[in-house]
Amino acid sequence: MTVWGTAFAATKTLLNHYDALQVMLMRFFIAWVVLSMLTRKIEKPKSVRDELGIFALSLLGITF
């Protein structure tokens, strides 16, 4: 909850230094890293292609 609560303030601060697209990509990348670490305990991806496919689907599902 702490991370979620500070997301607004962090985004507002980052927008002073970076473009909105850069901030969005940083947030996606950080979320992808955290979720990848959590899901590797459940099931490891079979290939790099699987990993990239999951990342692409996460971008499409959230941004559109």
PDB file of N, CA, C and O in Angstrom:
ATOM      1  N   MET A   1       0.817  -1.175   0.000  1.00  0.00           N
ATOM      2  CA  MET A   1       0.000   0.000   0.000  1.00  0.00           C
ATOM      3  C   MET A   1       0.871   1.254   0.000  1.00  0.00           C
ATOM      4  O   MET A   1       0.475   2.261  -0.567  1.00  0.00           O
ATOM      5  N   THR A   2       2.011   1.158   0.627  1.00  0.00           N
ATOM      6  CA  THR A   2       2.907   2.312   0.666  1.00  0.00           C
ATOM      7  C   THR A   2       3.395   2.661  -0.727  1.00  0.00           C
ATOM      8  O   THR A   2       3.422   3.837  -1.114  1.00  0.00           O
ATOM      9  N   VAL A   3       3.756   1.645  -1.495  1.00  0.00           N
ATOM     10  CA  VAL A   3       4.218   1.888  -2.864  1.00  0.00           C
ATOM     11  C   VAL A   3       3.102   2.502  -3.691  1.00  0.00           C
ATOM     12  O   VAL A   3       3.313   3.458  -4.444  1.00  0.00           O
ATOM     13  N   TRP A   4       1.908   1.945  -3.567  1.00  0.00           N
ATOM     14  CA  TRP A   4       0.769   2.462  -4.322  1.00  0.00           C
ATOM     15  C   TRP A   4       0.479   3.917  -3.928  1.00  0.00           C
ATOM     16  O   TRP A   4       0.210   4.766  -4.765  1.00  0.00           O
ATOM     17  N   GLY A   5       0.551   4.207  -2.662  1.00  0.00           N
ATOM     18  CA  GLY A   5       0.261   5.558  -2.184  1.00  0.00           C
ATOM     19  C   GLY A   5       1.282   6.593  -2.611  1.00  0.00           C
ATOM     20  O   GLY A   5       0.957   7.769  -2.798  1.00  0.00           O
ATOM     21  N   THR A   6       2.525   6.185  -2.773  1.00  0.00           N
ATOM     22  CA  THR A   6       3.561   7.138  -3.176  1.00  0.00           C
ATOM     23  C   THR A   6       3.698   7.246  -4.693  1.00  0.00           C
ATOM     24  O   THR A   6       4.469   8.075  -5.179  1.00  0.00           O
ATOM     25  N   ALA A   7       2.975   6.434  -5.436  1.00  0.00           N
ATOM     26  CA  ALA A   7       3.101   6.443  -6.892  1.00  0.00           C
ATOM     27  C   ALA A   7       2.715   7.800  -7.487  1.00  0.00           C
ATOM     28  O   ALA A   7       3.362   8.281  -8.424  1.00  0.00           O
ATOM     29  N   PHE A   8       1.679   8.426  -6.968  1.00  0.00           N
ATOM     30  CA  PHE A   8       1.249   9.719  -7.497  1.00  0.00           C
ATOM     31  C   PHE A   8       2.319  10.778  -7.287  1.00  0.00           C
ATOM     32  O   PHE A   8       2.680  11.512  -8.212  1.00  0.00           O
ATOM     33  N   ALA A   9       2.858  10.855  -6.081  1.00  0.00           N
ATOM     34  CA  ALA A   9       3.898  11.849  -5.783  1.00  0.00           C
ATOM     35  C   ALA A   9       5.166  11.582  -6.593  1.00  0.00           C
ATOM     36  O   ALA A   9       5.794  12.512  -7.104  1.00  0.00           O
ATOM     37  N   ALA A  10       5.519  10.313  -6.735  1.00  0.00           N
ATOM     38  CA  ALA A  10       6.713   9.966  -7.509  1.00  0.00           C
ATOM     39  C   ALA A  10       6.526  10.315  -8.980  1.00  0.00           C
ATOM     40  O   ALA A  10       7.439  10.860  -9.623  1.00  0.00           O
ATOM     41  N   THR A  11       5.356  10.038  -9.528  1.00  0.00           N
ATOM     42  CA  THR A  11       5.089  10.363 -10.927  1.00  0.00           C
ATOM     43  C   THR A  11       5.123  11.868 -11.143  1.00  0.00           C
ATOM     44  O   THR A  11       5.689  12.352 -12.133  1.00  0.00           O
ATOM     45  N   LYS A  12       4.555  12.608 -10.235  1.00  0.00           N
ATOM     46  CA  LYS A  12       4.549  14.067 -10.350  1.00  0.00           C
ATOM     47  C   LYS A  12       5.973  14.619 -10.317  1.00  0.00           C
ATOM     48  O   LYS A  12       6.324  15.515 -11.090  1.00  0.00           O
ATOM     49  N   THR A  13       6.811  14.078  -9.457  1.00  0.00           N
ATOM     50  CA  THR A  13       8.207  14.510  -9.374  1.00  0.00           C
ATOM     51  C   THR A  13       8.978  14.115 -10.630  1.00  0.00           C
ATOM     52  O   THR A  13       9.764  14.905 -11.162  1.00  0.00           O
ATOM     53  N   LEU A  14       8.757  12.900 -11.113  1.00  0.00           N
ATOM     54  CA  LEU A  14       9.460  12.434 -12.311  1.00  0.00           C
ATOM     55  C   LEU A  14       9.085  13.246 -13.547  1.00  0.00           C
ATOM     56  O   LEU A  14       9.911  13.435 -14.439  1.00  0.00           O
ATOM     57  N   LEU A  15       7.851  13.726 -13.602  1.00  0.00           N
ATOM     58  CA  LEU A  15       7.424  14.503 -14.766  1.00  0.00           C
ATOM     59  C   LEU A  15       8.156  15.841 -14.861  1.00  0.00           C
ATOM     60  O   LEU A  15       8.196  16.450 -15.929  1.00  0.00           O
ATOM     61  N   ASN A  16       8.758  16.298 -13.764  1.00  0.00           N
ATOM     62  CA  ASN A  16       9.567  17.509 -13.822  1.00  0.00           C
ATOM     63  C   ASN A  16      10.885  17.281 -14.558  1.00  0.00           C
ATOM     64  O   ASN A  16      11.501  18.226 -15.039  1.00  0.00           O
ATOM     65  N   HIS A  17      11.321  16.018 -14.626  1.00  0.00           N
ATOM     66  CA  HIS A  17      12.626  15.701 -15.201  1.00  0.00           C
ATOM     67  C   HIS A  17      12.554  14.882 -16.488  1.00  0.00           C
ATOM     68  O   HIS A  17      13.497  14.882 -17.270  1.00  0.00           O
ATOM     69  N   TYR A  18      11.463  14.151 -16.676  1.00  0.00           N
ATOM     70  CA  TYR A  18      11.342  13.256 -17.823  1.00  0.00           C
ATOM     71  C   TYR A  18      10.039  13.517 -18.566  1.00  0.00           C
ATOM     72  O   TYR A  18       9.090  14.065 -18.028  1.00  0.00           O
ATOM     73  N   ASP A  19       9.986  13.038 -19.790  1.00  0.00           N
ATOM     74  CA  ASP A  19       8.788  13.095 -20.618  1.00  0.00           C
ATOM     75  C   ASP A  19       7.767  12.083 -20.084  1.00  0.00           C
ATOM     76  O   ASP A  19       8.139  11.100 -19.435  1.00  0.00           O
ATOM     77  N   ALA A  20       6.494  12.289 -20.368  1.00  0.00           N
ATOM     78  CA  ALA A  20       5.445  11.390 -19.884  1.00  0.00           C
ATOM     79  C   ALA A  20       5.635   9.966 -20.409  1.00  0.00           C
ATOM     80  O   ALA A  20       5.415   8.992 -19.682  1.00  0.00           O
ATOM     81  N   LEU A  21       6.053   9.823 -21.656  1.00  0.00           N
ATOM     82  CA  LEU A  21       6.290   8.501 -22.219  1.00  0.00           C
ATOM     83  C   LEU A  21       7.431   7.795 -21.499  1.00  0.00           C
ATOM     84  O   LEU A  21       7.352   6.591 -21.216  1.00  0.00           O
ATOM     85  N   GLN A  22       8.481   8.515 -21.150  1.00  0.00           N
ATOM     86  CA  GLN A  22       9.602   7.924 -20.422  1.00  0.00           C
ATOM     87  C   GLN A  22       9.168   7.455 -19.038  1.00  0.00           C
ATOM     88  O   GLN A  22       9.571   6.386 -18.590  1.00  0.00           O
ATOM     89  N   VAL A  23       8.356   8.235 -18.369  1.00  0.00           N
ATOM     90  CA  VAL A  23       7.861   7.852 -17.042  1.00  0.00           C
ATOM     91  C   VAL A  23       7.009   6.592 -17.150  1.00  0.00           C
ATOM     92  O   VAL A  23       7.140   5.662 -16.350  1.00  0.00           O
ATOM     93  N   MET A  24       6.145   6.540 -18.157  1.00  0.00           N
ATOM     94  CA  MET A  24       5.301   5.375 -18.350  1.00  0.00           C
ATOM     95  C   MET A  24       6.152   4.133 -18.609  1.00  0.00           C
ATOM     96  O   MET A  24       5.917   3.074 -18.024  1.00  0.00           O
ATOM     97  N   LEU A  25       7.164   4.248 -19.455  1.00  0.00           N
ATOM     98  CA  LEU A  25       8.015   3.104 -19.750  1.00  0.00           C
ATOM     99  C   LEU A  25       8.820   2.669 -18.528  1.00  0.00           C
ATOM    100  O   LEU A  25       9.020   1.470 -18.317  1.00  0.00           O
ATOM    101  N   MET A  26       9.257   3.611 -17.712  1.00  0.00           N
ATOM    102  CA  MET A  26       9.969   3.253 -16.480  1.00  0.00           C
ATOM    103  C   MET A  26       9.051   2.469 -15.542  1.00  0.00           C
ATOM    104  O   MET A  26       9.466   1.473 -14.944  1.00  0.00           O
ATOM    105  N   ARG A  27       7.802   2.917 -15.423  1.00  0.00           N
ATOM    106  CA  ARG A  27       6.852   2.226 -14.551  1.00  0.00           C
ATOM    107  C   ARG A  27       6.576   0.812 -15.047  1.00  0.00           C
ATOM    108  O   ARG A  27       6.533  -0.135 -14.262  1.00  0.00           O
ATOM    109  N   PHE A  28       6.411   0.648 -16.374  1.00  0.00           N
ATOM    110  CA  PHE A  28       6.194  -0.681 -16.931  1.00  0.00           C
ATOM    111  C   PHE A  28       7.393  -1.571 -16.692  1.00  0.00           C
ATOM    112  O   PHE A  28       7.260  -2.744 -16.350  1.00  0.00           O
ATOM    113  N   PHE A  29       8.594  -1.033 -16.886  1.00  0.00           N
ATOM    114  CA  PHE A  29       9.798  -1.830 -16.716  1.00  0.00           C
ATOM    115  C   PHE A  29       9.958  -2.277 -15.263  1.00  0.00           C
ATOM    116  O   PHE A  29      10.251  -3.441 -14.996  1.00  0.00           O
ATOM    117  N   ILE A  30       9.754  -1.366 -14.338  1.00  0.00           N
ATOM    118  CA  ILE A  30       9.880  -1.712 -12.923  1.00  0.00           C
ATOM    119  C   ILE A  30       8.846  -2.763 -12.537  1.00  0.00           C
ATOM    120  O   ILE A  30       9.152  -3.744 -11.847  1.00  0.00           O
ATOM    121  N   ALA A  31       7.611  -2.583 -12.992  1.00  0.00           N
ATOM    122  CA  ALA A  31       6.556  -3.563 -12.696  1.00  0.00           C
ATOM    123  C   ALA A  31       6.879  -4.912 -13.316  1.00  0.00           C
ATOM    124  O   ALA A  31       6.667  -5.963 -12.692  1.00  0.00           O
ATOM    125  N   TRP A  32       7.424  -4.914 -14.530  1.00  0.00           N
ATOM    126  CA  TRP A  32       7.793  -6.162 -15.203  1.00  0.00           C
ATOM    127  C   TRP A  32       8.878  -6.899 -14.425  1.00  0.00           C
ATOM    128  O   TRP A  32       8.804  -8.108 -14.233  1.00  0.00           O
ATOM    129  N   VAL A  33       9.869  -6.168 -13.936  1.00  0.00           N
ATOM    130  CA  VAL A  33      10.953  -6.791 -13.163  1.00  0.00           C
ATOM    131  C   VAL A  33      10.409  -7.402 -11.880  1.00  0.00           C
ATOM    132  O   VAL A  33      10.707  -8.560 -11.552  1.00  0.00           O
ATOM    133  N   VAL A  34       9.588  -6.657 -11.170  1.00  0.00           N
ATOM    134  CA  VAL A  34       9.035  -7.162  -9.905  1.00  0.00           C
ATOM    135  C   VAL A  34       8.153  -8.384 -10.147  1.00  0.00           C
ATOM    136  O   VAL A  34       8.281  -9.408  -9.469  1.00  0.00           O
ATOM    137  N   LEU A  35       7.273  -8.298 -11.131  1.00  0.00           N
ATOM    138  CA  LEU A  35       6.384  -9.429 -11.412  1.00  0.00           C
ATOM    139  C   LEU A  35       7.152 -10.632 -11.937  1.00  0.00           C
ATOM    140  O   LEU A  35       6.798 -11.776 -11.645  1.00  0.00           O
ATOM    141  N   SER A  36       8.213 -10.401 -12.706  1.00  0.00           N
ATOM    142  CA  SER A  36       9.031 -11.506 -13.192  1.00  0.00           C
ATOM    143  C   SER A  36       9.695 -12.243 -12.029  1.00  0.00           C
ATOM    144  O   SER A  36       9.764 -13.466 -12.025  1.00  0.00           O
ATOM    145  N   MET A  37      10.176 -11.493 -11.058  1.00  0.00           N
ATOM    146  CA  MET A  37      10.809 -12.129  -9.899  1.00  0.00           C
ATOM    147  C   MET A  37       9.789 -12.944  -9.103  1.00  0.00           C
ATOM    148  O   MET A  37      10.095 -14.032  -8.621  1.00  0.00           O
ATOM    149  N   LEU A  38       8.576 -12.437  -8.995  1.00  0.00           N
ATOM    150  CA  LEU A  38       7.545 -13.152  -8.243  1.00  0.00           C
ATOM    151  C   LEU A  38       7.042 -14.388  -8.978  1.00  0.00           C
ATOM    152  O   LEU A  38       6.807 -15.433  -8.374  1.00  0.00           O
ATOM    153  N   THR A  39       6.873 -14.297 -10.291  1.00  0.00           N
ATOM    154  CA  THR A  39       6.316 -15.423 -11.040  1.00  0.00           C
ATOM    155  C   THR A  39       7.335 -16.508 -11.314  1.00  0.00           C
ATOM    156  O   THR A  39       6.951 -17.643 -11.568  1.00  0.00           O
ATOM    157  N   ARG A  40       8.610 -16.214 -11.269  1.00  0.00           N
ATOM    158  CA  ARG A  40       9.622 -17.250 -11.488  1.00  0.00           C
ATOM    159  C   ARG A  40       9.569 -18.317 -10.401  1.00  0.00           C
ATOM    160  O   ARG A  40       9.976 -19.446 -10.625  1.00  0.00           O
ATOM    161  N   LYS A  41       9.058 -17.965  -9.242  1.00  0.00           N
ATOM    162  CA  LYS A  41       8.914 -18.955  -8.180  1.00  0.00           C
ATOM    163  C   LYS A  41       7.800 -19.945  -8.509  1.00  0.00           C
ATOM    164  O   LYS A  41       7.815 -21.073  -8.055  1.00  0.00           O
ATOM    165  N   ILE A  42       6.831 -19.517  -9.309  1.00  0.00           N
ATOM    166  CA  ILE A  42       5.695 -20.372  -9.660  1.00  0.00           C
ATOM    167  C   ILE A  42       6.020 -21.220 -10.888  1.00  0.00           C
ATOM    168  O   ILE A  42       5.922 -22.429 -10.871  1.00  0.00           O
ATOM    169  N   GLU A  43       6.399 -20.551 -11.982  1.00  0.00           N
ATOM    170  CA  GLU A  43       6.699 -21.262 -13.226  1.00  0.00           C
ATOM    171  C   GLU A  43       7.707 -20.446 -14.024  1.00  0.00           C
ATOM    172  O   GLU A  43       7.495 -19.269 -14.277  1.00  0.00           O
ATOM    173  N   LYS A  44       8.772 -21.082 -14.443  1.00  0.00           N
ATOM    174  CA  LYS A  44       9.801 -20.394 -15.222  1.00  0.00           C
ATOM    175  C   LYS A  44       9.395 -20.357 -16.691  1.00  0.00           C
ATOM    176  O   LYS A  44       8.845 -21.328 -17.215  1.00  0.00           O
ATOM    177  N   PRO A  45       9.646 -19.221 -17.371  1.00  0.00           N
ATOM    178  CA  PRO A  45       9.357 -19.157 -18.811  1.00  0.00           C
ATOM    179  C   PRO A  45      10.218 -20.164 -19.566  1.00  0.00           C
ATOM    180  O   PRO A  45      11.361 -20.416 -19.204  1.00  0.00           O
ATOM    181  N   LYS A  46       9.658 -20.710 -20.631  1.00  0.00           N
ATOM    182  CA  LYS A  46      10.373 -21.722 -21.394  1.00  0.00           C
ATOM    183  C   LYS A  46      11.433 -21.128 -22.312  1.00  0.00           C
ATOM    184  O   LYS A  46      12.415 -21.775 -22.628  1.00  0.00           O
ATOM    185  N   SER A  47      11.232 -19.878 -22.759  1.00  0.00           N
ATOM    186  CA  SER A  47      12.201 -19.257 -23.662  1.00  0.00           C
ATOM    187  C   SER A  47      12.112 -17.736 -23.540  1.00  0.00           C
ATOM    188  O   SER A  47      11.207 -17.196 -22.907  1.00  0.00           O
ATOM    189  N   VAL A  48      13.056 -17.081 -24.174  1.00  0.00           N
ATOM    190  CA  VAL A  48      13.060 -15.622 -24.199  1.00  0.00           C
ATOM    191  C   VAL A  48      11.848 -15.121 -24.979  1.00  0.00           C
ATOM    192  O   VAL A  48      11.252 -14.095 -24.648  1.00  0.00           O
ATOM    193  N   ARG A  49      11.453 -15.853 -25.978  1.00  0.00           N
ATOM    194  CA  ARG A  49      10.281 -15.474 -26.773  1.00  0.00           C
ATOM    195  C   ARG A  49       9.017 -15.438 -25.907  1.00  0.00           C
ATOM    196  O   ARG A  49       8.183 -14.541 -26.047  1.00  0.00           O
ATOM    197  N   ASP A  50       8.877 -16.413 -25.022  1.00  0.00           N
ATOM    198  CA  ASP A  50       7.736 -16.410 -24.093  1.00  0.00           C
ATOM    199  C   ASP A  50       7.771 -15.179 -23.199  1.00  0.00           C
ATOM    200  O   ASP A  50       6.750 -14.542 -22.951  1.00  0.00           O
ATOM    201  N   GLU A  51       8.960 -14.858 -22.697  1.00  0.00           N
ATOM    202  CA  GLU A  51       9.124 -13.697 -21.825  1.00  0.00           C
ATOM    203  C   GLU A  51       8.754 -12.403 -22.553  1.00  0.00           C
ATOM    204  O   GLU A  51       8.050 -11.544 -22.025  1.00  0.00           O
ATOM    205  N   LEU A  52       9.226 -12.247 -23.791  1.00  0.00           N
ATOM    206  CA  LEU A  52       8.917 -11.046 -24.574  1.00  0.00           C
ATOM    207  C   LEU A  52       7.439 -10.970 -24.930  1.00  0.00           C
ATOM    208  O   LEU A  52       6.848  -9.895 -24.962  1.00  0.00           O
ATOM    209  N   GLY A  53       6.835 -12.123 -25.182  1.00  0.00           N
ATOM    210  CA  GLY A  53       5.402 -12.153 -25.476  1.00  0.00           C
ATOM    211  C   GLY A  53       4.566 -11.693 -24.298  1.00  0.00           C
ATOM    212  O   GLY A  53       3.613 -10.926 -24.450  1.00  0.00           O
ATOM    213  N   ILE A  54       4.935 -12.132 -23.112  1.00  0.00           N
ATOM    214  CA  ILE A  54       4.220 -11.713 -21.908  1.00  0.00           C
ATOM    215  C   ILE A  54       4.393 -10.216 -21.690  1.00  0.00           C
ATOM    216  O   ILE A  54       3.449  -9.508 -21.344  1.00  0.00           O
ATOM    217  N   PHE A  55       5.599  -9.716 -21.919  1.00  0.00           N
ATOM    218  CA  PHE A  55       5.852  -8.285 -21.758  1.00  0.00           C
ATOM    219  C   PHE A  55       5.030  -7.472 -22.764  1.00  0.00           C
ATOM    220  O   PHE A  55       4.418  -6.465 -22.405  1.00  0.00           O
ATOM    221  N   ALA A  56       4.983  -7.909 -24.019  1.00  0.00           N
ATOM    222  CA  ALA A  56       4.204  -7.210 -25.041  1.00  0.00           C
ATOM    223  C   ALA A  56       2.722  -7.211 -24.702  1.00  0.00           C
ATOM    224  O   ALA A  56       2.045  -6.179 -24.843  1.00  0.00           O
ATOM    225  N   LEU A  57       2.208  -8.325 -24.241  1.00  0.00           N
ATOM    226  CA  LEU A  57       0.801  -8.380 -23.865  1.00  0.00           C
ATOM    227  C   LEU A  57       0.490  -7.489 -22.674  1.00  0.00           C
ATOM    228  O   LEU A  57      -0.564  -6.872 -22.622  1.00  0.00           O
ATOM    229  N   SER A  58       1.427  -7.371 -21.742  1.00  0.00           N
ATOM    230  CA  SER A  58       1.187  -6.494 -20.601  1.00  0.00           C
ATOM    231  C   SER A  58       1.133  -5.033 -21.039  1.00  0.00           C
ATOM    232  O   SER A  58       0.343  -4.263 -20.516  1.00  0.00           O
ATOM    233  N   LEU A  59       1.954  -4.661 -21.997  1.00  0.00           N
ATOM    234  CA  LEU A  59       1.903  -3.287 -22.509  1.00  0.00           C
ATOM    235  C   LEU A  59       0.581  -2.999 -23.221  1.00  0.00           C
ATOM    236  O   LEU A  59      -0.030  -1.965 -23.024  1.00  0.00           O
ATOM    237  N   LEU A  60       0.150  -3.930 -24.042  1.00  0.00           N
ATOM    238  CA  LEU A  60      -1.094  -3.735 -24.779  1.00  0.00           C
ATOM    239  C   LEU A  60      -2.313  -3.719 -23.861  1.00  0.00           C
ATOM    240  O   LEU A  60      -3.244  -2.954 -24.073  1.00  0.00           O
ATOM    241  N   GLY A  61      -2.295  -4.545 -22.846  1.00  0.00           N
ATOM    242  CA  GLY A  61      -3.442  -4.637 -21.957  1.00  0.00           C
ATOM    243  C   GLY A  61      -3.626  -3.422 -21.071  1.00  0.00           C
ATOM    244  O   GLY A  61      -4.731  -3.102 -20.685  1.00  0.00           O
ATOM    245  N   ILE A  62      -2.560  -2.727 -20.767  1.00  0.00           N
ATOM    246  CA  ILE A  62      -2.653  -1.602 -19.843  1.00  0.00           C
ATOM    247  C   ILE A  62      -2.774  -0.272 -20.564  1.00  0.00           C
ATOM    248  O   ILE A  62      -3.486   0.617 -20.140  1.00  0.00           O
ATOM    249  N   THR A  63      -2.122  -0.114 -21.705  1.00  0.00           N
ATOM    250  CA  THR A  63      -2.078   1.189 -22.351  1.00  0.00           C
ATOM    251  C   THR A  63      -3.250   1.456 -23.279  1.00  0.00           C
ATOM    252  O   THR A  63      -3.531   2.585 -23.588  1.00  0.00           O
ATOM    253  N   PHE A  64      -3.937   0.402 -23.733  1.00  0.00           N
ATOM    254  CA  PHE A  64      -5.032   0.631 -24.683  1.00  0.00           C
ATOM    255  C   PHE A  64      -6.358   0.281 -24.108  1.00  0.00           C
ATOM    256  O   PHE A  64      -6.627  -0.507 -23.379  1.00  0.00           O
TER     257      PHE A  64
END
